[in-house]
Short mmCIF file of C-alpha atoms and ligand atoms in Angstrom, two decimals:
data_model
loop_
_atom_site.label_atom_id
_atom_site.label_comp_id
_atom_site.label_asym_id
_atom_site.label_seq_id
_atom_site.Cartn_x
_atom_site.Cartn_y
_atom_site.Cartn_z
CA UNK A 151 -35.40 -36.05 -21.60
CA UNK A 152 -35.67 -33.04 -23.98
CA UNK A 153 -31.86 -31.88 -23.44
CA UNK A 154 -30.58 -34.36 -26.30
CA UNK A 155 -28.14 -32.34 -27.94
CA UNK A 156 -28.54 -30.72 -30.80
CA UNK A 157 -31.15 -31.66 -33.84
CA UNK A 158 -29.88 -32.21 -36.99
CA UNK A 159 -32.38 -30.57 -39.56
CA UNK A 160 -34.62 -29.27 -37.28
CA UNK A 161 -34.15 -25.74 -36.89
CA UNK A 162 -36.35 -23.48 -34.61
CA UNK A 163 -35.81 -19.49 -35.54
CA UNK A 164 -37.80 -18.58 -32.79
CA UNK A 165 -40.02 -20.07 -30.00
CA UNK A 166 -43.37 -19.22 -29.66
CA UNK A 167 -45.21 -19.86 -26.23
CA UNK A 168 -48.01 -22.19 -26.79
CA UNK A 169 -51.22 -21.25 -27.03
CA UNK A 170 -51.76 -19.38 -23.88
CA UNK A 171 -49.17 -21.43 -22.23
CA UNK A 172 -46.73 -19.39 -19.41
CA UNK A 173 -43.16 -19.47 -18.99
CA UNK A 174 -41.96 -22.11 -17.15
CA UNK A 175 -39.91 -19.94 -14.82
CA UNK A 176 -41.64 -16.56 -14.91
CA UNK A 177 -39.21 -13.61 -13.43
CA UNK A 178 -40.37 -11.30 -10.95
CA UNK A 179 -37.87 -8.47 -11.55
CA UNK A 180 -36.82 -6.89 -8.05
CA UNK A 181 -38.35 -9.52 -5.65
CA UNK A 182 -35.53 -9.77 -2.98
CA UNK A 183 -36.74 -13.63 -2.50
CA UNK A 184 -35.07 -15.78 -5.24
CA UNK A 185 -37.15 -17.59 -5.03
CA UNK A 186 -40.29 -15.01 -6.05
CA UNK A 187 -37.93 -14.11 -8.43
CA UNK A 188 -36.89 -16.83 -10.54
CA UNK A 189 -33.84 -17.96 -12.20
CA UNK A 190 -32.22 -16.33 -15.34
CA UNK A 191 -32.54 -19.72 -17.70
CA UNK A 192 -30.64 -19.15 -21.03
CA UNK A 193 -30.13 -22.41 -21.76
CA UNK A 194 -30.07 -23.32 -25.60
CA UNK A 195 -30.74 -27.50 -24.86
CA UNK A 196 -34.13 -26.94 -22.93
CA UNK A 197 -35.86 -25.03 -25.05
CA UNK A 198 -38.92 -25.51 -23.08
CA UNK A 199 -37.61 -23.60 -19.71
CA UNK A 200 -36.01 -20.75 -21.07
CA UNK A 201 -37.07 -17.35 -19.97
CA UNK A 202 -34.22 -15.00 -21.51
CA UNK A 203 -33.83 -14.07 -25.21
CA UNK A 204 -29.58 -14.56 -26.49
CA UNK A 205 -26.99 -17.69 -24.47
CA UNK A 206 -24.74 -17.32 -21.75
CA UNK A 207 -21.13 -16.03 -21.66
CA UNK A 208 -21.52 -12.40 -24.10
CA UNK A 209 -19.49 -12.56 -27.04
CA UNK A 210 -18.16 -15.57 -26.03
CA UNK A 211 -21.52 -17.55 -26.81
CA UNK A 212 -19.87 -17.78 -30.32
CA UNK A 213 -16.60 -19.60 -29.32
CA UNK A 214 -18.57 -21.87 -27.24
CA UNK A 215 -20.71 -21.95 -31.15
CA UNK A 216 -17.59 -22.72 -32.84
CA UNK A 217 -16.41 -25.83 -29.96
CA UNK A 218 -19.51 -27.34 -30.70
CA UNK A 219 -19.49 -26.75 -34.24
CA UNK A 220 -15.91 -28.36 -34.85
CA UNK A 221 -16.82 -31.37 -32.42
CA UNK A 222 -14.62 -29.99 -29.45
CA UNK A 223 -17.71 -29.36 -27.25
CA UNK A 224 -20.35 -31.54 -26.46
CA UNK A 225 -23.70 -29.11 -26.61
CA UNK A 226 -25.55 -30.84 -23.73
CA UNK A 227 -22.41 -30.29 -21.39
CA UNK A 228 -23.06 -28.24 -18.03
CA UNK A 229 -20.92 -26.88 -15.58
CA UNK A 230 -20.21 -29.00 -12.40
CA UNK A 231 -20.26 -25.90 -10.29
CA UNK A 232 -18.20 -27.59 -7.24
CA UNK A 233 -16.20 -25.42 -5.38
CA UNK A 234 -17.34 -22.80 -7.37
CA UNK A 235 -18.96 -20.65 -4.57
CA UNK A 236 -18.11 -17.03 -3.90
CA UNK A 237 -14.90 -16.33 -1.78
CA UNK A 238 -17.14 -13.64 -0.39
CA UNK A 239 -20.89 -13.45 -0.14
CA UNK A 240 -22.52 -9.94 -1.84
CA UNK A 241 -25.41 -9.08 -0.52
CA UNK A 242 -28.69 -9.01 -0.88
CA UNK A 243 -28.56 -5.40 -0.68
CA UNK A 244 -31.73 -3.43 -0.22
CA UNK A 245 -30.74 -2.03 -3.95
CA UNK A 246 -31.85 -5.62 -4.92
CA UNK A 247 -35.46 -4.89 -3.87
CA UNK A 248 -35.65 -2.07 -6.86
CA UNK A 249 -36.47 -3.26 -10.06
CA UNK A 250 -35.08 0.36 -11.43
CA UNK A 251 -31.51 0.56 -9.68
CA UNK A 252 -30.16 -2.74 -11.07
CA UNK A 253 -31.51 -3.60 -14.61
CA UNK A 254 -28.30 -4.79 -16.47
CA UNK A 255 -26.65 -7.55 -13.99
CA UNK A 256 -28.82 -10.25 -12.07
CA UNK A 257 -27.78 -9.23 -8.49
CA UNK A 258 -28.58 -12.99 -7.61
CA UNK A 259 -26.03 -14.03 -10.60
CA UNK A 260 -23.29 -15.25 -8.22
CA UNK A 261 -25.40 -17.02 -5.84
CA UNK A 262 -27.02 -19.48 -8.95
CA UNK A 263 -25.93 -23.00 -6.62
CA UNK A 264 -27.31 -21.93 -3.70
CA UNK A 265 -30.24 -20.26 -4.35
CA UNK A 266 -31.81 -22.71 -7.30
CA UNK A 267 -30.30 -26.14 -5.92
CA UNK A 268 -33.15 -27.83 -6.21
CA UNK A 269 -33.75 -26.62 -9.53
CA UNK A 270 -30.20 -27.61 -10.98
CA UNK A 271 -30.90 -30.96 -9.16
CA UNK A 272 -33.70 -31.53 -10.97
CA UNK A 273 -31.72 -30.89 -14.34
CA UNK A 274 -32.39 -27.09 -15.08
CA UNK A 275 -30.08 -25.48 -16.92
CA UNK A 276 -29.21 -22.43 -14.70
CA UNK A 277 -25.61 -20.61 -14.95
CA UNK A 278 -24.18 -18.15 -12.79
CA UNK A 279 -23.68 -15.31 -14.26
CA UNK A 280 -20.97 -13.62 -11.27
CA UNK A 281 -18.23 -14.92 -10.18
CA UNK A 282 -16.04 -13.77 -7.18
CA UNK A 283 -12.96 -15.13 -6.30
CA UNK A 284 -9.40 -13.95 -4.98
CA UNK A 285 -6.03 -12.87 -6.84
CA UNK A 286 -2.97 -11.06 -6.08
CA UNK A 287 -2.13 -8.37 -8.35
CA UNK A 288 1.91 -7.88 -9.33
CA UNK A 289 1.81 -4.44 -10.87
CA UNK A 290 5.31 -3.08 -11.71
CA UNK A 291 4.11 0.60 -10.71
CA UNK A 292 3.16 0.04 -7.47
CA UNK A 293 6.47 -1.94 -6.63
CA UNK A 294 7.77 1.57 -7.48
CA UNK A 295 5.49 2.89 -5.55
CA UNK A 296 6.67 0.66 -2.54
CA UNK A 297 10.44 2.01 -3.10
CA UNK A 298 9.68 5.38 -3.43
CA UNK A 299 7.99 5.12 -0.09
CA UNK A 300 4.22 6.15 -0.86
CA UNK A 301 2.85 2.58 -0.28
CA UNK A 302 4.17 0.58 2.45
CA UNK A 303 4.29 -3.66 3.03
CA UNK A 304 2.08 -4.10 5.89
CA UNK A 305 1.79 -7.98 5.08
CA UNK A 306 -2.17 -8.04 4.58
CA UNK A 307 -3.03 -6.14 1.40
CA UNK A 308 0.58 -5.19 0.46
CA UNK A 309 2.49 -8.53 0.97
CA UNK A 310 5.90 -8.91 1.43
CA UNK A 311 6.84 -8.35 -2.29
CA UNK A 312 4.74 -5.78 -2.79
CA UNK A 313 2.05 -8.16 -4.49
CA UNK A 314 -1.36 -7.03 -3.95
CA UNK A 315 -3.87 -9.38 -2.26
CA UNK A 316 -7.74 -7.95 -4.02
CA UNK A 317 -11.08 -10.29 -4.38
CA UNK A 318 -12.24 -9.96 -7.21
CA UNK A 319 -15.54 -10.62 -9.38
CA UNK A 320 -16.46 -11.27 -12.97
CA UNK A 321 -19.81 -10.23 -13.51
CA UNK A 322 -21.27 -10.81 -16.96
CA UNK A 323 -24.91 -8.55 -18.51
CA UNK A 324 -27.78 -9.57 -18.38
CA UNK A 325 -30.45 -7.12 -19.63
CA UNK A 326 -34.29 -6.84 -18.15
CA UNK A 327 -35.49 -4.78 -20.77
CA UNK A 328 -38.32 -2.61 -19.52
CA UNK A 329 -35.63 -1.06 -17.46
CA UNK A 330 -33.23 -0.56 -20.12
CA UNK A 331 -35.80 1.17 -21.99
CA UNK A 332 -36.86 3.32 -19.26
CA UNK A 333 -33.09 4.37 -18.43
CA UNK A 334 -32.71 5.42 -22.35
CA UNK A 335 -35.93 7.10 -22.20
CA UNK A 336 -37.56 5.32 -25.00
CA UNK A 337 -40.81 2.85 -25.20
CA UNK A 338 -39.76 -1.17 -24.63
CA UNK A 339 -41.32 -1.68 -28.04
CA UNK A 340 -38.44 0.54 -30.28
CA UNK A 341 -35.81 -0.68 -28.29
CA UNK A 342 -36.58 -4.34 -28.61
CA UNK A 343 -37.02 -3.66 -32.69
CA UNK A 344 -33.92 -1.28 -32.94
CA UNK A 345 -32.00 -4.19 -30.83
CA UNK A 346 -33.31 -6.52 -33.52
CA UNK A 347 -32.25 -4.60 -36.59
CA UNK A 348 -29.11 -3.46 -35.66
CA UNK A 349 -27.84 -7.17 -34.80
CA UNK A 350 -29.15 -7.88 -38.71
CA UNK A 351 -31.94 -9.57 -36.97
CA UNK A 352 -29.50 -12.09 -34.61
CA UNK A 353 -32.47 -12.61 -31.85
CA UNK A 354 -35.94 -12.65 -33.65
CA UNK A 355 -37.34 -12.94 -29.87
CA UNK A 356 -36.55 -9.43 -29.74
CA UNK A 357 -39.25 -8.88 -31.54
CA UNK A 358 -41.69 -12.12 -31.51
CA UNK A 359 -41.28 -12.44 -27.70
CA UNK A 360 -42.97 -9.63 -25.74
CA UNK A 361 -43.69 -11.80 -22.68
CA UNK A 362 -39.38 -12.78 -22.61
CA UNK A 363 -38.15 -9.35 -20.42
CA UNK A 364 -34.61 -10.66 -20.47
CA UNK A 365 -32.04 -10.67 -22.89
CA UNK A 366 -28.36 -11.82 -22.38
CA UNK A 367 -26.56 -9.44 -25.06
CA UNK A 368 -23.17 -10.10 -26.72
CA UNK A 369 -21.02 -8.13 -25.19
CA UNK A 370 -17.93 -7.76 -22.76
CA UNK A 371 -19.00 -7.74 -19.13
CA UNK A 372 -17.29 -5.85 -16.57
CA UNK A 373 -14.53 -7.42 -13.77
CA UNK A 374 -14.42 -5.61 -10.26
CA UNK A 375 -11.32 -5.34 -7.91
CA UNK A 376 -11.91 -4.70 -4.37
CA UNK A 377 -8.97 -3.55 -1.92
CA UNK A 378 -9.91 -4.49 1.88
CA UNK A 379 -12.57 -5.50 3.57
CA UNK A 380 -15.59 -5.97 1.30
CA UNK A 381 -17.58 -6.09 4.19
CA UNK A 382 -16.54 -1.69 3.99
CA UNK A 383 -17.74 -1.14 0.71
CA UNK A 384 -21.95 -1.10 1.26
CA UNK A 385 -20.99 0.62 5.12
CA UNK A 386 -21.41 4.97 4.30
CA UNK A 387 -19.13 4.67 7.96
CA UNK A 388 -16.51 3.68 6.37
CA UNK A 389 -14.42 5.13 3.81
CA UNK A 390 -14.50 4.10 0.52
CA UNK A 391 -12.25 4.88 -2.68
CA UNK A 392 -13.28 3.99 -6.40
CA UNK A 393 -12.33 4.00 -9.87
CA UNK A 394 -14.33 3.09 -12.43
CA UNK A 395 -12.09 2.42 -15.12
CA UNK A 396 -13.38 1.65 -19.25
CA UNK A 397 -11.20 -0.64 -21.16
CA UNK A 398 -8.18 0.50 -23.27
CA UNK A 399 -5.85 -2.33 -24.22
CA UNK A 400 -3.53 -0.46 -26.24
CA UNK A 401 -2.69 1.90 -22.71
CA UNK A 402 -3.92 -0.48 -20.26
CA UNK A 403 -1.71 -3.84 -21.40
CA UNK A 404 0.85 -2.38 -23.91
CA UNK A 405 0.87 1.07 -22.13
CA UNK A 406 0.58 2.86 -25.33
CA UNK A 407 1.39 6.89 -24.59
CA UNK A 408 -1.57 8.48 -26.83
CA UNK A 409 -3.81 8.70 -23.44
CA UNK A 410 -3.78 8.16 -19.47
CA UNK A 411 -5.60 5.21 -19.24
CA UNK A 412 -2.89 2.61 -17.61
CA UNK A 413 -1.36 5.45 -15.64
CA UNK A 414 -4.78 6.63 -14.57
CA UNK A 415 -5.48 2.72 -13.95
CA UNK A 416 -2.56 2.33 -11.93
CA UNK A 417 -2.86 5.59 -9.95
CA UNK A 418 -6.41 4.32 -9.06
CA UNK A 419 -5.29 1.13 -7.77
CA UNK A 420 -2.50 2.80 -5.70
CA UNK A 421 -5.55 5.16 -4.05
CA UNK A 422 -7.45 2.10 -3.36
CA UNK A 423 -4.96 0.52 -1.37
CA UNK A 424 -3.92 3.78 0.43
CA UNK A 425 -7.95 3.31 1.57
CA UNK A 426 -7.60 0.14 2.24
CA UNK A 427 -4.99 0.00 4.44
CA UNK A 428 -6.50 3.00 6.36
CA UNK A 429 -9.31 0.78 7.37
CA UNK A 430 -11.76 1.52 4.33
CA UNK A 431 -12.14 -0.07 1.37
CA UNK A 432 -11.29 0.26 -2.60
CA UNK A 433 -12.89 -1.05 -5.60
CA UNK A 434 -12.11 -0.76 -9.15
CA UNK A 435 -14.32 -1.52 -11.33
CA UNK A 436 -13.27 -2.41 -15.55
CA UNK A 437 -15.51 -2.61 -17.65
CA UNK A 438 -15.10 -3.98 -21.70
CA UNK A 439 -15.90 -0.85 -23.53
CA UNK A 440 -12.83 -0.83 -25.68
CA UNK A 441 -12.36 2.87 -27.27
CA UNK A 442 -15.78 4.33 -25.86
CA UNK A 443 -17.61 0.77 -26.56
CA UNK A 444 -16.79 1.98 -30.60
CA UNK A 445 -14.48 -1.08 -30.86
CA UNK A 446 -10.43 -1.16 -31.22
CA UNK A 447 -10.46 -0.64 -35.62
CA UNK A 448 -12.93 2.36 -34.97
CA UNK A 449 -9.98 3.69 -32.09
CA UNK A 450 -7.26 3.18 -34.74
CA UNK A 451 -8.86 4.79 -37.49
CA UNK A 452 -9.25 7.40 -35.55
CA UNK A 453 -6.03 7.71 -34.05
CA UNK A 454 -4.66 8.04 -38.19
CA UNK A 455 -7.44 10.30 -38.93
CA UNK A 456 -6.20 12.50 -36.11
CA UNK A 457 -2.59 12.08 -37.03
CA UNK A 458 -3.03 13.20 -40.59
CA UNK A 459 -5.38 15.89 -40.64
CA UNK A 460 -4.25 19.34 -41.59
CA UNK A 461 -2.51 21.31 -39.10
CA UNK A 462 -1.80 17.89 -37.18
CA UNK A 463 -3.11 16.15 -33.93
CA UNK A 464 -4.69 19.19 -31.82
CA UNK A 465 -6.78 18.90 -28.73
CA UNK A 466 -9.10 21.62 -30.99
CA UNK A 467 -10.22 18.44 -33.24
CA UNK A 468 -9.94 15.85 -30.92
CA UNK A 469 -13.84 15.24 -30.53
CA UNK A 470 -14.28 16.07 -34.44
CA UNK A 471 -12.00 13.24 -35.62
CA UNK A 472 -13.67 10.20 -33.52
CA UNK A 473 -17.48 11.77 -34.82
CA UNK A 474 -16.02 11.81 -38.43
CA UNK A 475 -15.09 8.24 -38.39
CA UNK A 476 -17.92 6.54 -35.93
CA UNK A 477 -20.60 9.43 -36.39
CA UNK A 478 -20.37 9.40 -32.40
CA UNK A 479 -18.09 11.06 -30.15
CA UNK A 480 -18.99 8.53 -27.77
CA UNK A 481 -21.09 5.20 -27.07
CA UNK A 482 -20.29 3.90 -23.40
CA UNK A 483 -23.60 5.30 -22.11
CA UNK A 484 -22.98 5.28 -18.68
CA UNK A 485 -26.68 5.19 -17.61
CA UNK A 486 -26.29 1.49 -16.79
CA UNK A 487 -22.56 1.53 -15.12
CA UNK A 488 -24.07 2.70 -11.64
CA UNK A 489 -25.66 -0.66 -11.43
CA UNK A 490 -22.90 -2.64 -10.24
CA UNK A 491 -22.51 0.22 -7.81
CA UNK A 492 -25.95 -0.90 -6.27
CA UNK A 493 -25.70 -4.60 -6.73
CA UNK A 494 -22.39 -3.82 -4.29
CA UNK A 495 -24.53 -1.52 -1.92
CA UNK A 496 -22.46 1.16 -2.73
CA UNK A 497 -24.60 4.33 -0.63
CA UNK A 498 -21.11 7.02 -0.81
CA UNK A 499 -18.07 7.30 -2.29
CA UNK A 500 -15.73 9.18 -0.60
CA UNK A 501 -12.86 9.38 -3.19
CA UNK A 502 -13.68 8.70 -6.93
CA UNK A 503 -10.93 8.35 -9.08
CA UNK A 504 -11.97 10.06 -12.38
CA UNK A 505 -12.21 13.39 -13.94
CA UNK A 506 -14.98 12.11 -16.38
CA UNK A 507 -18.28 13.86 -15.60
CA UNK A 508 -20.52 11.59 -17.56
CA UNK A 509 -18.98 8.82 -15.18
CA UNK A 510 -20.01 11.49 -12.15
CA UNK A 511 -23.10 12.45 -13.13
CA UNK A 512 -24.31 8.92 -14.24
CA UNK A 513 -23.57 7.85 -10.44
CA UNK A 514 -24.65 10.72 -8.75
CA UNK A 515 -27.64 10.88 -10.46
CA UNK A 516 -28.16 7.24 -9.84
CA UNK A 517 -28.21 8.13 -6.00
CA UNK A 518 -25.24 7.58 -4.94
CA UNK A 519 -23.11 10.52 -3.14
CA UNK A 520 -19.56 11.29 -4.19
CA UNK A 521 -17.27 12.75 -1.89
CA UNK A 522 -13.84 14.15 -3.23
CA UNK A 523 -12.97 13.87 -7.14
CA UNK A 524 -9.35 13.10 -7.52
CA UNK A 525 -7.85 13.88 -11.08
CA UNK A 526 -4.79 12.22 -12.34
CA UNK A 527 -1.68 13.70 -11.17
CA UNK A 528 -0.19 16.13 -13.89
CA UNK A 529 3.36 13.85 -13.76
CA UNK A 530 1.22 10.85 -14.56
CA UNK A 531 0.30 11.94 -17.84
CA UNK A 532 2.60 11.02 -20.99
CA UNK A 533 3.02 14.21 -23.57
CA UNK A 534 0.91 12.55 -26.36
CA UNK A 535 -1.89 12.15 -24.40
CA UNK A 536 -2.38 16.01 -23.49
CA UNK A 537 -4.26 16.17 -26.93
CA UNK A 538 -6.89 14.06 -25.18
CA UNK A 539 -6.72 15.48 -21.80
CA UNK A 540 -7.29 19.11 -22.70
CA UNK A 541 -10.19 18.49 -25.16
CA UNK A 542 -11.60 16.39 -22.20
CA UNK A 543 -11.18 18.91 -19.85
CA UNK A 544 -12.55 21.53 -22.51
CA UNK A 545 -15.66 19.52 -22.67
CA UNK A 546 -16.46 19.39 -19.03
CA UNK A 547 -13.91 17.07 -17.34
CA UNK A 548 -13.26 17.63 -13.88
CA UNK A 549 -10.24 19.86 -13.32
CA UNK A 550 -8.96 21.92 -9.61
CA UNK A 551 -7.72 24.29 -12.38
CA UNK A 552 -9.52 26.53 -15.00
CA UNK A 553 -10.64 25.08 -18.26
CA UNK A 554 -8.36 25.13 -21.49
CA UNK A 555 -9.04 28.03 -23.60
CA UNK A 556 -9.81 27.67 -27.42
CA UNK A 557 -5.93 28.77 -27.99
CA UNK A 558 -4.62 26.50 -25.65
CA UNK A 559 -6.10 23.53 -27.57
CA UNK A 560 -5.07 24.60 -30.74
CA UNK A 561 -1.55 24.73 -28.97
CA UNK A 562 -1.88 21.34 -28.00
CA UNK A 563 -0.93 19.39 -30.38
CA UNK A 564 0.33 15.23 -30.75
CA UNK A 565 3.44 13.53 -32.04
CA UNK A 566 2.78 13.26 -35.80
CA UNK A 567 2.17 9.57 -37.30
CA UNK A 568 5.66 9.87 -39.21
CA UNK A 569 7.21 9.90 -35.10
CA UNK A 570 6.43 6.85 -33.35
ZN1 ZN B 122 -6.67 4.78 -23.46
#
């Protein structure tokens, strides 16, 4: 058996195919048979059958480094996936069949036991990469919303508590990269090397691997709620609400007032059930992209940057403070959200729950129709957070109303960093 654990003083830096040797399992990107298309096989004990550059499990690959490394983990353990199946069963979509709508998730990721038995059986190291299962949500808002009369209990999706009955699904990235490349509009070649060098050279098959197309990056994946039945979601007869929703922990969990997120959050779930309950369905989808995928110490450095500047914190400088401290305004690239859109079957949504128009034009120009836009509701927002909301809505956020003019942003200004 090759999977003996790891080898003391033998260290490979990068695997080389043999001598005109193939992959063991080659991958047939957007072959609908999983078969035809092969397993994603990042295992780091078989060298010999993998066919994806990077480990399992994002970021997270370097805990799992660290359990091994202290002794808490042994390195040839796999996952007894019993009981581990999908509450519901995605899928396959005709989405699937495309190798260009889904190139940043493996639409087959939840269906790993199933579909590659045999192969596990045999002792192939294959992980799911999605995972669906059910929850019920206890969100303090909505059992406000409940005594204020705009949701009701109707014992199904609201239970009798107000608790909130959702499936939901963990889906973690994995990258074919000749699609990536294609949806950034640059050649496989620089993004494979630009990958390389900006991870101070952390995957070498980047670069030394041309015939490896997939690469399991280390980063946050994305977690999906759905309200209803699921079986609504991929059917354009039925209604369907969504919010796509980017992480912010400081709003989200500790419901921070500088911005809308957790009451936008919240107002998105409430919509979703409202759909829900009318016979449709609702799905929010949260994706780890802490402040604009720049990280949490870029967001606070910002946030002082903002607070201090002269004349104080003013919708007019909003954009200007983030580019002065990350030399980007932005870096969630929503060319590859849509995906999980398609891996869901997602044809229309009838209600989207954001104003953001790189969110909107990302999915419409993905394929998929949006119906109605529904902004936050003006009561929802705290005062500190106008500073965002104008310059958002300056820049091309969707708003019923006209735009802010250049004096109202210089009008709208934060609590200063002396206040909190
Ligand atoms: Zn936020």
């Amino acid at each position: 058996m090759s999977d003996s654990g790891n080898r003391p003083g033998h260290i490979r830096l990068t695997s080389h195919p043999g001598a005109g040797a193939p992959v063991r399992f080659p991958v047939t990107w957007g072959a609908v048979d999983p078969a035809i298309r092969g397993p994603v096989v990042g295992t780091v004990t078989r060298p010999g059958d993998r066919n994806t550059i990077g480990s399992h499990g994002g970021s997270y690959s370097l805990y799992r480094a660290l359990a091994v490394s202290s002794g808490a983990l042994n390195p040839i353990q796999r996952p007894d996936l019993t009981n581990t199946a999908p509450v519901v069963d995605f899928g396959p979509h005709p989405q699937w069949a495309d190798a260009k709508a889904i190139v940043s998730l493996d639409p087959f990721g939840h269906r790993v036991a199933a579909d590659f038995a045999d192969l596990l059986a045999e002792g192939v190291d294959i992980r799911p990469t999605i995972a669906v299962t059910r929850a019920r949500l206890t969100v303090v808002e909505l059992q406000q919303a409940i005594r204020d009369q705009r949701l009701k209990v109707d014992g199904d999706i609201v239970r009798e508590h107000g608790d909130i009955s959702v499936i939901k699904a963990a889906v973690d990235p994995v990258w074919y990269l000749p699609g990536i490349a294609e949806r950034f509009g640059v050649s496989e070649e620089r993004l494979r090397r630009t990958l390389f060098e900006q991870t101070g050279g952390m995957y070498p098959e980047l670069v030394t691997r041309p015939d490896l197309s997939l690469f399991l990056p280390p980063i946050g994946g994305q977690t999906l709620y759905i309200f209803g039945d699921p079986a609504a979601i991929a059917d354009p007869r039925r209604r369907l609400t969504c919010r796509v929703h980017d992480e912010c922990n400081g709003s989200d969990v500790f419901g921070s007032d500088i911005c809308t997120c957790r009451p936008y959050l919240v107002h998105g779930i409430e919509e979703c059930v409202k759909e829900a309950q009318a016979g449709g369905a609702g799905l929010v989808v949260y994706n780890r992209k802490e402040g604009r995928a720049l990280g949490e110490v870029t967001k606070f450095l910002v946030y002082n940057a903002r607070k201090r500047q002269e004349g104080g914190d003013t919708a007019a400088k909003y954009f200007e403070r983030t580019e002065c401290v990350a030399g980007v305004q932005d870096a969630r690239f929503q060319q590859l959200m849509p995906d999980v859109l398609h891996w869901l079957g997602i044809t229309r949504i009838d209600r989207f729950v954001s104003m953001s128009d790189m969110k909107y034009d990302a999915i419409t120009g993905s394929g998929i129709e949006i119906g109605e836009r529904v902004p936050i509701p003006a009561d929802l927002i705290p005062i500190d957070a106008m500073v965002e909301m104008e310059a958002k809505k300056a820049a091309g956020y969707f708003t019923p109303e006209a735009p802010p003019r250049a004096e109202d942003l210089r009008a709208t200004r934060g609590r200063p960093i002396e206040e909190y």
